[in-house]
Amino acid sequence: MSQMQSSLPPAERLAKGKGATACLRCRRRKQKCDLRHPSCSNCEGAGVPCMTYHSQNKSTVPRNYVSELEAEVEKLTRQNRELRARAQSASVNDEMTTPRDNLSPGSLAASDASSNHVQNLVKSVSDVVVEPSRQPRFLGQSGGITLAKLVISAIRVEALTSPLFIEPRSYNHSSSSMAAEASLPPRHAADHLVDVYFQYQTPHLPIVKRSRVEEAIESAYQAASGRDLPDRAVETDIFMSFMIFAIALCDVSNPSGGRPSQSEGCFKSALSLYEKVVTSLESDIETLRTILLLAQFIALCPSRGSLWHLTGIALRLCIDIGLHWESEDQATSVDPAVLYDHRRLWYSTYQFDRILCITLGRPFGIIDESMRVPLPNPWAVYQGASSSESTGFDIYSQRAHNHMFSLSMLESEIKHVQHSQVWAPKIAYPRANYAVWLQDIQPRLEEWYATIPQTTKAHPSSIFAYQAYWDYLYNNAVILLYRPNSTGSQTSPEATVLSFKASCQLIGSIKTLQREGKVDILWKSAHHLFMAGLGVIYSLWQSKEVRDRNPIGSSISALQSCASTLAAMAESFPGVSGCRDAFDTLSEATVDWLVNNNAAELHHGRQEFEKQAEDVLHRLQPSRRAHDCNGMDMSGMLSADSFVFSEMFSSAAQWPEPQHSGFNDMGFDPIARGGSHISL
């Protein structure tokens, strides 16, 4: 009997073995049940499931459940063997493919669908393999998240399905928000866009040298014409070319108000190559450069991605490479051109971080005490070069950027000292004597303003040629120093007077830049303008000395200039419209109060204004809970560290969600929920 059972299939051995019983139907009808098969003939004839009772589980189960499980296991085993065979075959085929140098540009866009599917499967599995932490292309040691995927996740772009090279077409002047991918423009137009980019009509950071851009564009057009370029990374050159075009087109003005569709089309064309570019790059420095080019575009078009996330990725990569700390040996042994490039990339990343953190009141990505990098030497790589006009402009531009970096370091110090005033005292972090430090920072700010590079040496189209731009930067730093801050201490009368003066001058400077079409980063300038306008209102309400020193007419003129400039900005950046409306409300109340001479009505008007200011704050922040705004006075409104307008500007430029109620007039989500896709 035992020999007979061992020769049976597993399912039949179970039926004949221990615990084998007749099916429930046969037991009820007292019929003979065939125990040699998973299903008896009585059940099959009746067309009903053959069930039995499982004593261990105390439930009824199909008599053929074992055979079904065995069939499923056999199926999965067979599929596993097939997948392993296909993966090994794909790996061998990949090693035997034609070298990259022999690929023609036309083959860059063509691929076999089934081969890509297998390669993607193999790549997804290989991404999970433990990678050394020193390799920044993988986040974490075994997360399997590539740097390219992380960067792409910070960009908002629709499906990228267009081929790489398509028939030339003329630029479309429509302002569609869903621009299609662009082809390479005519060569003369490309050369003009390169000129626009390096004229610094807005202060594009020194991420790439002009000679490198010209080489990339030449390579891209040769590849588009069908020529073989065996010694160049064609995708990288095409990516850089499209990014330069996209950024430069943001500066090209026309009667319709810019070229958003062309600019975004070039950006999408560049982004379609990004993952392939990052995969092919062997240099971490070049990988960093691609991220900074993306950040440069997003800073000008914040609805297309998250500048906050891109800056964080770039800063992490800088630290991984070691760009944040330069030793004395490096300064003497490294090639000056390489050192110059590294310093430019570091300070470009640093500047993006400071623009965000200082403007929006967020923590720094890296404190100044954790970095030691000299400013790039503008003359280091131009020694012996021809004294052409373009070389002179390049040297001046680097000097101008160095001066911007120096101001960012001064502003970082201001924020650091102000924050340190509320820290718990520790031996390792002594608290600065604020009064003594204030006497030290004032002359350094004045020295910075006195040593601004001569504007006459800048390119006539450059923003650096406008004194209003430098005045704007300086007065914004003065406002940061003297306006109410997180220290909680009462602002002195002298500080209020200085803040009022700087606020009025900043409003005038931004108005001039707006009129000339030279506003650099719109959301940043709008934030600074709005805070300066609030500074004027605060000073007028809080300081009798300010009211006595300044004629009512000049104060009203400053308020009107701020309101009109905000209105002009709202035409290009809908996120400003809410601030424009709020400022109009507060400004009108302030003007009415200024022109009223009745003492009793002045006191009543002050109370009404404070209530009105609180109501405006609640309307601008509808998703904030009521208790979050309790006790918010004019002083708190001006503190960049506690004032929620910073978060409003952050969310105003994020990805549009017009269906969200409460901020439809601005067209943007009012508060980033959970920080999942904050754009700035």
XYZ file of C-alpha atoms in Angstrom:
680
model
C 0.000 0.000 0.000
C 2.801 2.408 0.842
C 4.588 1.676 -2.448
C 1.416 2.354 -4.386
C 0.954 5.716 -2.610
C 4.535 6.820 -3.295
C 4.002 6.347 -7.035
C 1.004 8.642 -7.090
C 1.137 12.384 -7.874
C 1.428 14.692 -4.803
C -2.245 15.694 -4.867
C -3.382 12.077 -5.035
C -0.970 11.065 -2.276
C -2.582 13.696 -0.078
C -6.019 12.313 -0.853
C -4.943 8.727 -0.105
C -2.786 9.606 2.860
C -3.481 10.509 6.445
C -6.712 12.343 6.911
C -8.080 11.473 3.461
C -11.873 11.655 3.554
C -14.709 11.560 1.143
C -16.033 14.829 -0.198
C -18.931 16.430 1.615
C -21.438 15.600 -1.136
C -20.601 11.883 -1.088
C -20.705 11.775 2.712
C -24.126 13.365 2.841
C -25.537 11.045 0.179
C -23.576 8.005 1.452
C -22.064 7.479 -1.982
C -18.717 5.974 -2.856
C -16.048 8.680 -3.255
C -12.974 8.243 -5.448
C -10.071 9.192 -3.178
C -7.487 8.782 -5.946
C -8.430 12.052 -7.669
C -8.791 15.667 -6.497
C -12.393 15.719 -7.733
C -14.755 12.762 -7.606
C -17.065 11.705 -10.442
C -20.191 12.347 -8.380
C -19.393 16.052 -8.015
C -18.302 16.360 -11.633
C -21.538 14.786 -12.829
C -23.584 17.167 -10.708
C -21.509 20.178 -11.863
C -20.708 21.350 -8.330
C -17.330 22.059 -6.629
C -15.832 19.048 -4.910
C -15.330 20.239 -1.306
C -13.932 18.534 1.733
C -13.528 19.445 5.387
C -10.082 20.558 6.616
C -9.931 19.483 10.240
C -6.879 21.558 11.116
C -8.307 24.812 9.791
C -11.848 23.782 10.684
C -13.183 24.932 7.343
C -14.245 23.542 4.004
C -11.726 23.715 1.133
C -11.729 22.507 -2.489
C -10.304 19.011 -2.786
C -8.114 20.200 -5.694
C -6.507 23.151 -3.872
C -3.148 21.350 -3.590
C -2.961 20.642 -7.295
C -3.871 24.269 -8.070
C -1.088 25.507 -5.809
C 1.391 23.149 -7.426
C 0.361 24.357 -10.890
C 0.819 27.981 -9.842
C 4.255 27.272 -8.378
C 5.303 25.512 -11.580
C 4.069 28.480 -13.666
C 5.976 31.033 -11.588
C 9.124 28.902 -11.676
C 8.943 28.747 -15.455
C 8.455 32.516 -15.736
C 11.388 33.127 -13.412
C 13.661 30.981 -15.591
C 12.532 32.861 -18.703
C 13.208 36.268 -17.117
C 16.683 35.194 -16.030
C 17.470 33.963 -19.524
C 16.225 37.218 -21.083
C 18.202 39.339 -18.611
C 21.408 37.429 -19.336
C 20.782 37.756 -23.069
C 20.185 41.525 -22.746
C 23.385 41.929 -20.734
C 25.425 40.106 -23.373
C 23.820 42.096 -26.185
C 24.547 45.349 -24.383
C 28.245 44.513 -24.123
C 28.377 43.604 -27.819
C 26.591 46.724 -29.124
C 28.349 49.231 -31.335
C 30.509 51.702 -29.318
C 28.973 55.076 -28.519
C 31.449 56.916 -30.734
C 30.037 55.224 -33.843
C 26.433 56.316 -33.233
C 24.997 58.788 -35.658
C 22.694 61.586 -34.434
C 19.744 59.934 -36.122
C 20.213 56.826 -34.034
C 20.015 58.793 -30.786
C 16.226 59.020 -31.031
C 15.569 55.476 -32.331
C 15.333 52.392 -30.121
C 13.745 48.987 -30.076
C 10.732 48.888 -27.748
C 11.213 45.362 -26.481
C 14.958 45.868 -25.965
C 14.308 49.065 -24.008
C 11.800 47.223 -21.830
C 14.342 44.552 -20.932
C 17.115 47.089 -20.353
C 14.876 49.182 -18.112
C 14.008 46.058 -16.144
C 17.678 45.186 -15.694
C 18.538 48.798 -14.777
C 15.748 48.959 -12.192
C 17.078 45.819 -10.547
C 20.699 46.976 -10.703
C 19.811 50.306 -9.085
C 19.061 48.451 -5.854
C 22.600 47.076 -5.658
C 24.620 48.652 -2.881
C 26.621 51.607 -4.211
C 29.485 53.424 -2.469
C 28.305 56.575 -0.725
C 31.003 58.584 -2.494
C 29.090 58.233 -5.762
C 26.553 61.071 -5.803
C 24.534 59.657 -8.680
C 22.810 57.362 -6.189
C 20.958 58.751 -3.195
C 21.819 56.722 -0.134
C 23.811 53.516 -0.156
C 21.075 51.169 -1.341
C 18.059 53.289 -2.136
C 18.258 52.742 -5.874
C 17.161 56.349 -6.550
C 19.384 57.820 -9.222
C 20.340 61.471 -9.184
C 18.742 61.954 -12.605
C 15.390 60.649 -11.357
C 15.581 62.890 -8.307
C 16.272 65.945 -10.456
C 13.476 65.104 -12.905
C 11.055 64.721 -9.990
C 11.686 68.392 -9.139
C 10.618 69.494 -12.631
C 7.053 69.911 -13.837
C 6.930 68.990 -17.507
C 4.307 67.175 -19.533
C 5.042 63.972 -21.457
C 8.214 64.243 -23.506
C 7.548 62.152 -26.604
C 8.750 64.306 -29.479
C 11.798 63.155 -31.478
C 15.124 64.837 -30.845
C 15.568 66.352 -34.294
C 12.517 67.547 -36.183
C 12.017 69.738 -39.183
C 12.988 73.399 -38.633
C 10.064 75.654 -37.981
C 9.563 79.296 -37.197
C 9.030 80.349 -33.622
C 5.447 80.494 -32.494
C 4.574 83.702 -30.681
C 1.641 82.214 -28.814
C 1.682 82.304 -25.031
C 0.416 78.758 -24.558
C 1.396 77.326 -21.193
C 1.753 73.864 -22.717
C 4.500 74.518 -25.243
C 5.679 71.688 -27.479
C 9.314 70.677 -27.693
C 11.355 73.003 -29.878
C 13.805 72.259 -32.640
C 17.161 73.979 -32.963
C 16.579 77.560 -34.183
C 18.296 78.960 -37.278
C 22.014 79.351 -36.665
C 22.005 83.150 -36.752
C 19.233 83.142 -34.126
C 21.271 80.751 -31.971
C 24.293 83.058 -32.103
C 22.095 85.986 -31.107
C 20.704 84.068 -28.125
C 24.237 83.272 -26.969
C 25.010 86.999 -27.094
C 21.864 87.728 -25.077
C 22.778 85.137 -22.452
C 26.292 86.497 -21.923
C 25.226 90.123 -21.942
C 23.696 89.382 -18.536
C 20.485 91.261 -19.216
C 19.482 89.540 -15.994
C 22.274 88.422 -13.637
C 22.657 84.811 -14.821
C 25.141 83.187 -12.514
C 28.572 82.173 -13.913
C 27.751 78.506 -14.431
C 29.332 77.984 -17.847
C 31.952 79.823 -19.884
C 31.148 81.307 -23.257
C 33.776 79.225 -25.064
C 32.182 76.025 -23.738
C 28.721 77.136 -24.892
C 30.009 77.988 -28.371
C 31.640 74.549 -28.656
C 28.426 72.849 -27.550
C 26.281 74.752 -30.050
C 28.681 74.003 -32.899
C 28.563 70.315 -31.988
C 24.755 70.321 -31.755
C 24.310 71.844 -35.208
C 26.856 69.516 -36.766
C 25.042 66.543 -35.228
C 21.722 67.854 -36.533
C 23.177 68.045 -40.038
C 24.168 64.365 -39.901
C 27.903 64.660 -39.294
C 29.616 62.079 -37.089
C 31.255 63.458 -33.952
C 33.133 60.508 -32.443
C 34.962 62.433 -29.741
C 32.101 64.406 -28.245
C 29.131 63.647 -26.033
C 26.491 64.849 -28.474
C 23.571 64.611 -26.059
C 25.377 66.796 -23.516
C 26.086 69.454 -26.139
C 22.478 69.454 -27.341
C 21.204 69.636 -23.758
C 23.442 72.622 -22.966
C 22.465 74.379 -26.195
C 18.748 74.076 -25.521
C 19.187 75.233 -21.908
C 21.109 78.337 -23.001
C 18.387 79.081 -25.565
C 15.634 78.581 -22.972
C 17.267 80.913 -20.437
C 18.196 83.565 -23.003
C 14.666 83.598 -24.457
C 13.388 84.664 -21.031
C 15.334 87.904 -21.631
C 14.123 88.509 -25.181
C 11.271 90.977 -25.010
C 8.645 91.695 -27.635
C 5.363 93.629 -27.752
C 3.394 90.580 -26.617
C 5.384 90.428 -23.388
C 8.057 87.817 -23.925
C 8.463 84.406 -25.536
C 7.209 81.875 -22.985
C 6.278 79.175 -25.494
C 9.648 79.240 -27.268
C 11.543 79.315 -23.982
C 9.576 76.441 -22.485
C 9.814 74.496 -25.747
C 13.617 74.649 -25.603
C 13.494 73.687 -21.933
C 11.387 70.622 -22.674
C 13.700 69.612 -25.516
C 16.655 69.805 -23.123
C 14.836 67.903 -20.412
C 13.990 65.025 -22.758
C 17.744 64.308 -22.879
C 18.530 64.862 -19.228
C 18.553 61.317 -17.892
C 20.693 60.105 -20.789
C 23.071 63.043 -20.294
C 23.567 62.451 -16.573
C 24.055 58.722 -17.161
C 26.785 59.383 -19.720
C 28.652 62.071 -17.773
C 31.796 60.829 -16.066
C 32.496 64.068 -14.200
C 30.573 65.098 -11.097
C 31.437 68.695 -11.950
C 29.584 68.433 -15.251
C 26.634 66.788 -13.497
C 26.510 69.751 -11.106
C 26.606 72.137 -14.043
C 23.533 70.538 -15.614
C 21.584 70.869 -12.351
C 22.513 74.529 -11.994
C 21.417 75.262 -15.562
C 18.033 73.745 -14.737
C 17.879 75.814 -11.534
C 18.707 78.941 -13.519
C 15.689 78.413 -15.748
C 13.366 77.481 -12.872
C 14.388 80.677 -11.030
C 12.987 82.638 -13.984
C 9.981 80.322 -14.545
C 9.155 79.016 -11.051
C 5.916 77.327 -12.107
C 7.980 74.786 -14.047
C 9.670 73.160 -11.081
C 11.050 73.434 -7.583
C 14.019 75.744 -7.196
C 14.152 74.741 -3.540
C 14.630 71.066 -4.374
C 17.086 71.665 -7.227
C 19.202 73.949 -5.047
C 19.255 71.351 -2.287
C 20.393 68.652 -4.716
C 23.099 70.917 -6.138
C 24.332 71.878 -2.667
C 24.504 68.240 -1.562
C 26.484 67.387 -4.712
C 28.882 70.296 -4.078
C 29.568 69.035 -0.580
C 30.058 65.467 -1.835
C 32.634 66.733 -4.329
C 34.272 68.958 -1.723
C 33.749 72.287 -3.458
C 32.752 73.964 -0.172
C 36.259 73.747 1.293
C 39.456 74.689 -0.493
C 42.777 73.859 1.114
C 45.988 75.797 0.668
C 47.495 72.918 -1.280
C 44.644 73.039 -3.764
C 45.081 76.773 -4.234
C 48.718 76.284 -5.297
C 48.703 72.910 -7.053
C 45.429 72.839 -9.029
C 45.296 74.280 -12.528
C 44.021 77.900 -12.264
C 41.366 77.283 -14.930
C 40.021 74.267 -13.014
C 40.113 76.167 -9.738
C 38.311 79.087 -11.350
C 35.571 76.774 -12.650
C 35.125 75.059 -9.274
C 34.817 78.370 -7.437
C 32.259 79.684 -9.921
C 30.108 76.585 -9.543
C 30.319 76.682 -5.755
C 29.308 80.332 -5.475
C 26.514 79.874 -8.013
C 25.073 77.138 -5.802
C 25.665 79.273 -2.699
C 23.853 82.212 -4.305
C 20.781 80.121 -5.150
C 20.642 78.899 -1.560
C 20.964 82.405 -0.120
C 18.366 83.893 -2.487
C 15.828 81.385 -1.213
C 16.762 81.320 2.453
C 17.233 85.053 3.020
C 14.199 86.066 0.972
C 11.826 83.464 2.405
C 13.224 83.253 5.936
C 14.289 79.585 5.719
C 17.307 77.866 7.290
C 20.545 77.944 5.336
C 21.608 74.839 3.474
C 25.149 75.406 4.763
C 26.396 78.029 7.199
C 29.259 80.305 6.235
C 31.474 78.882 8.970
C 31.388 75.486 7.232
C 32.808 76.773 3.955
C 36.155 78.189 2.910
C 36.330 79.091 -0.751
C 37.943 82.268 -2.138
C 35.973 84.255 -4.657
C 36.794 83.465 -8.311
C 39.648 85.565 -9.634
C 38.237 87.408 -12.674
C 41.689 87.821 -14.237
C 43.071 84.336 -13.524
C 42.028 82.682 -16.778
C 42.308 85.757 -18.989
C 46.013 86.429 -18.490
C 47.637 86.680 -21.899
C 44.284 86.732 -23.673
C 43.479 89.336 -26.264
C 42.108 92.537 -24.825
C 38.936 92.294 -26.874
C 35.736 94.020 -25.852
C 34.025 90.705 -25.063
C 36.888 89.690 -22.770
C 36.540 92.963 -20.897
C 32.819 92.381 -20.463
C 33.487 88.836 -19.195
C 35.971 90.105 -16.604
C 33.550 92.798 -15.465
C 30.694 90.317 -15.192
C 32.743 88.085 -12.895
C 33.676 91.095 -10.760
C 29.998 92.055 -10.571
C 29.026 88.529 -9.553
C 31.764 88.496 -6.916
C 30.297 91.680 -5.488
C 26.866 90.039 -5.364
C 28.373 87.028 -3.569
C 30.024 89.347 -1.042
C 26.684 90.990 -0.266
C 25.062 87.582 0.187
C 27.714 86.752 2.780
C 26.979 90.006 4.599
C 23.241 89.241 4.548
C 23.984 85.731 5.824
C 25.860 87.242 8.733
C 22.940 89.556 9.479
C 20.478 86.654 9.587
C 22.856 84.505 11.649
C 23.425 87.152 14.310
C 19.728 88.019 14.501
C 18.829 84.350 14.972
C 21.564 83.829 17.555
C 19.965 86.427 19.827
C 17.177 83.986 20.733
C 19.396 80.897 21.135
C 19.955 79.414 24.553
C 23.416 80.590 25.702
C 26.126 77.944 25.226
C 29.883 78.057 25.578
C 30.309 76.620 22.092
C 27.940 79.215 20.582
C 28.467 82.525 22.374
C 25.848 85.150 21.730
C 27.110 88.239 19.928
C 26.801 91.649 21.526
C 24.174 93.005 19.174
C 24.913 96.687 19.735
C 28.656 96.227 19.177
C 28.093 94.024 16.143
C 25.679 96.574 14.664
C 28.404 99.201 14.823
C 30.699 96.787 12.968
C 28.333 95.703 10.174
C 27.221 99.228 9.253
C 30.579 100.440 7.852
C 31.079 97.131 6.019
C 27.771 97.579 4.228
C 28.715 101.138 3.357
C 32.103 99.952 2.085
C 30.366 97.391 -0.128
C 28.206 100.118 -1.647
C 31.206 102.390 -2.185
C 33.168 99.666 -4.028
C 30.502 98.678 -6.582
C 32.253 97.998 -9.936
C 31.910 100.919 -12.317
C 28.651 100.508 -14.186
C 30.103 102.171 -17.300
C 32.366 99.143 -17.874
C 29.447 96.709 -18.089
C 27.818 95.746 -21.349
C 25.200 98.403 -22.170
C 22.438 95.756 -22.167
C 23.548 94.226 -18.863
C 21.598 94.725 -15.696
C 24.956 95.517 -14.071
C 25.056 98.741 -16.102
C 22.066 100.092 -14.137
C 22.834 101.889 -10.901
C 19.232 101.234 -9.836
C 20.040 97.526 -9.614
C 22.942 98.047 -7.224
C 20.884 100.533 -5.180
C 18.142 97.924 -4.942
C 20.541 95.255 -3.627
C 22.097 97.612 -1.084
C 18.827 98.991 0.270
C 17.368 95.524 0.593
C 20.333 94.569 2.831
C 19.772 97.730 4.901
C 16.093 96.838 5.329
C 17.068 93.329 6.405
C 19.346 94.836 9.064
C 16.985 97.426 10.532
C 13.438 96.136 10.170
C 11.807 94.172 13.015
C 13.286 90.708 13.289
C 13.174 87.527 15.337
C 15.187 88.989 18.243
C 11.953 90.289 19.726
C 13.627 93.519 20.815
C 11.921 96.820 20.169
C 13.142 98.620 17.072
C 14.974 101.813 17.951
C 13.803 105.171 16.526
C 17.048 105.460 14.547
C 16.541 102.006 13.020
C 12.967 102.889 12.061
C 14.134 106.053 10.285
C 16.853 104.155 8.401
C 14.432 101.375 7.474
C 11.901 103.895 6.152
C 14.531 105.637 4.027
C 15.864 102.372 2.597
C 12.328 101.151 1.876
C 11.452 104.288 -0.084
C 14.695 104.075 -2.073
C 14.161 100.382 -2.814
C 10.664 101.101 -4.123
C 12.092 103.740 -6.440
C 14.849 101.410 -7.683
C 12.514 98.519 -8.471
C 10.105 100.902 -10.191
C 12.971 102.027 -12.446
C 14.020 98.445 -13.196
C 10.432 97.453 -13.929
C 10.050 100.359 -16.348
C 13.298 99.404 -18.124
C 12.423 95.693 -18.259
C 15.368 94.777 -16.028
C 13.724 93.027 -13.097
C 15.965 90.006 -12.537
C 13.962 87.304 -10.709
C 10.353 88.418 -10.616
C 9.120 86.548 -7.539
C 12.144 87.708 -5.517
C 11.801 91.341 -6.563
C 8.056 91.244 -5.875
C 8.688 89.914 -2.365
C 11.289 92.599 -1.645
C 9.022 95.316 -3.045
C 6.043 94.196 -0.982
C 8.090 94.009 2.223
C 9.523 97.472 1.502
C 5.990 98.811 1.064
C 4.990 97.296 4.400
C 8.110 98.884 5.893
C 6.939 102.306 4.754
C 3.478 101.739 6.243
C 4.909 100.404 9.500
C 7.295 103.334 9.917
C 4.569 105.891 9.249
C 2.233 104.374 11.821
C 4.855 103.668 14.482
C 7.229 106.642 14.328
C 6.251 110.272 14.821
C 9.829 111.164 13.927
C 9.387 109.595 10.480
C 6.163 111.531 9.925
C 7.767 114.780 11.039
C 10.900 114.360 8.903
C 9.125 113.429 5.676
C 6.426 115.511 3.979
C 3.083 113.785 3.608
C 3.303 114.192 -0.156
C 6.558 112.222 -0.453
C 5.231 109.439 1.786
C 2.048 109.148 -0.281
C 4.147 109.154 -3.468
C 6.230 106.227 -2.184
C 3.081 104.256 -1.367
C 1.592 104.971 -4.797
C 4.827 103.931 -6.540
C 4.846 100.642 -4.658
C 1.198 99.975 -5.514
C 1.616 100.767 -9.206
C 4.766 98.611 -9.522
C 3.057 95.682 -7.821
C 0.177 96.085 -10.258
C 2.599 96.024 -13.203
C 4.301 92.900 -11.860
C 0.950 91.163 -11.400
C 0.436 91.278 -15.167
C 3.427 88.927 -15.625
C 3.275 87.044 -12.333
C -0.299 86.351 -11.155
C 0.991 85.400 -7.696
C 1.596 89.088 -6.982
C -2.066 90.032 -7.385
C -3.014 89.008 -3.830
C -0.194 91.119 -2.402
C -1.147 94.015 -4.644
C -4.732 93.930 -3.337
C -3.577 93.640 0.275
C -1.156 96.520 -0.120
C -3.803 98.692 -1.766
C -6.071 98.139 1.232
C -3.391 99.003 3.799
C -2.034 101.894 1.741
C -5.436 103.554 1.362
C -6.053 103.293 5.105
C -2.610 104.818 5.788
C -3.179 107.737 3.403
C -6.572 108.485 4.947
C -4.977 108.439 8.391
C -2.115 110.741 7.324
C -4.352 113.435 5.894
C -6.689 113.441 8.923
C -5.735 116.069 11.504
C -8.377 115.319 14.156
C -6.701 113.721 17.179
C -9.722 111.668 18.188
C -10.210 110.373 14.687
C -6.476 109.637 14.437
C -6.722 107.353 17.466
C -9.844 105.685 16.114
C -8.232 105.341 12.696
C -5.218 103.612 14.213
C -7.412 101.017 15.892
C -9.350 100.469 12.677
C -6.111 100.074 10.729
C -4.717 97.437 13.077
C -7.933 95.449 12.778
C -7.893 95.908 9.019
C -4.276 94.698 8.798
C -5.149 91.553 10.742
C -8.140 90.908 8.474
C -5.944 91.289 5.399
C -3.492 88.770 6.809
C -6.293 86.262 7.401
C -7.613 86.738 3.872
C -4.187 86.210 2.358
C -3.732 83.027 4.385
C -7.151 81.320 4.285
C -5.730 77.863 5.020
C -4.002 79.029 8.217
C -5.824 78.236 11.411
C -7.123 81.217 13.285
C -4.816 80.824 16.267
C -1.762 80.871 13.977
C -2.343 84.568 13.314
C -3.387 85.691 16.780
C -1.342 88.569 18.102
C 0.067 89.447 14.679
C 0.886 93.135 14.718
C 2.704 95.359 12.249
C 6.043 94.504 13.817
C 5.398 90.793 13.386
C 4.267 91.372 9.822
C 7.660 92.810 8.946
C 9.706 90.056 10.551
C 10.773 87.763 7.732
C 11.215 84.921 10.214
C 7.648 84.851 11.508
C 5.672 86.580 8.797
C 3.756 84.047 6.727
C 3.899 86.164 3.581
C 7.211 84.451 2.886
C 5.407 81.143 2.653
C 2.738 82.759 0.524
C 5.337 83.868 -2.008
C 6.874 80.407 -1.894
C 3.574 78.758 -2.728
C 2.451 81.455 -5.155
C 5.048 80.300 -7.674
C 4.489 76.592 -7.268
C 2.638 74.319 -9.637
C -0.811 75.752 -10.399
C -3.825 74.162 -8.748
C -6.651 76.494 -9.828
C -9.320 74.172 -8.460
C -8.222 74.986 -4.904
C -10.673 77.407 -3.334
C -9.578 80.392 -1.311
C -6.810 81.621 -3.590
C -8.362 81.434 -7.042
C -7.782 85.106 -7.616
C -4.056 84.415 -7.525
C -4.284 81.215 -9.527
C -2.024 79.257 -7.200
C -2.192 77.017 -4.156
C -1.829 79.291 -1.102
C 0.138 77.004 1.170
C 2.317 74.043 0.274
C 0.794 71.084 2.045
C 3.464 69.086 3.772
C 6.223 70.569 1.659
C 5.636 67.979 -1.058
C 6.084 70.302 -4.019
C 7.200 73.708 -2.853
C 8.535 75.377 -5.962
C 10.860 78.105 -4.840
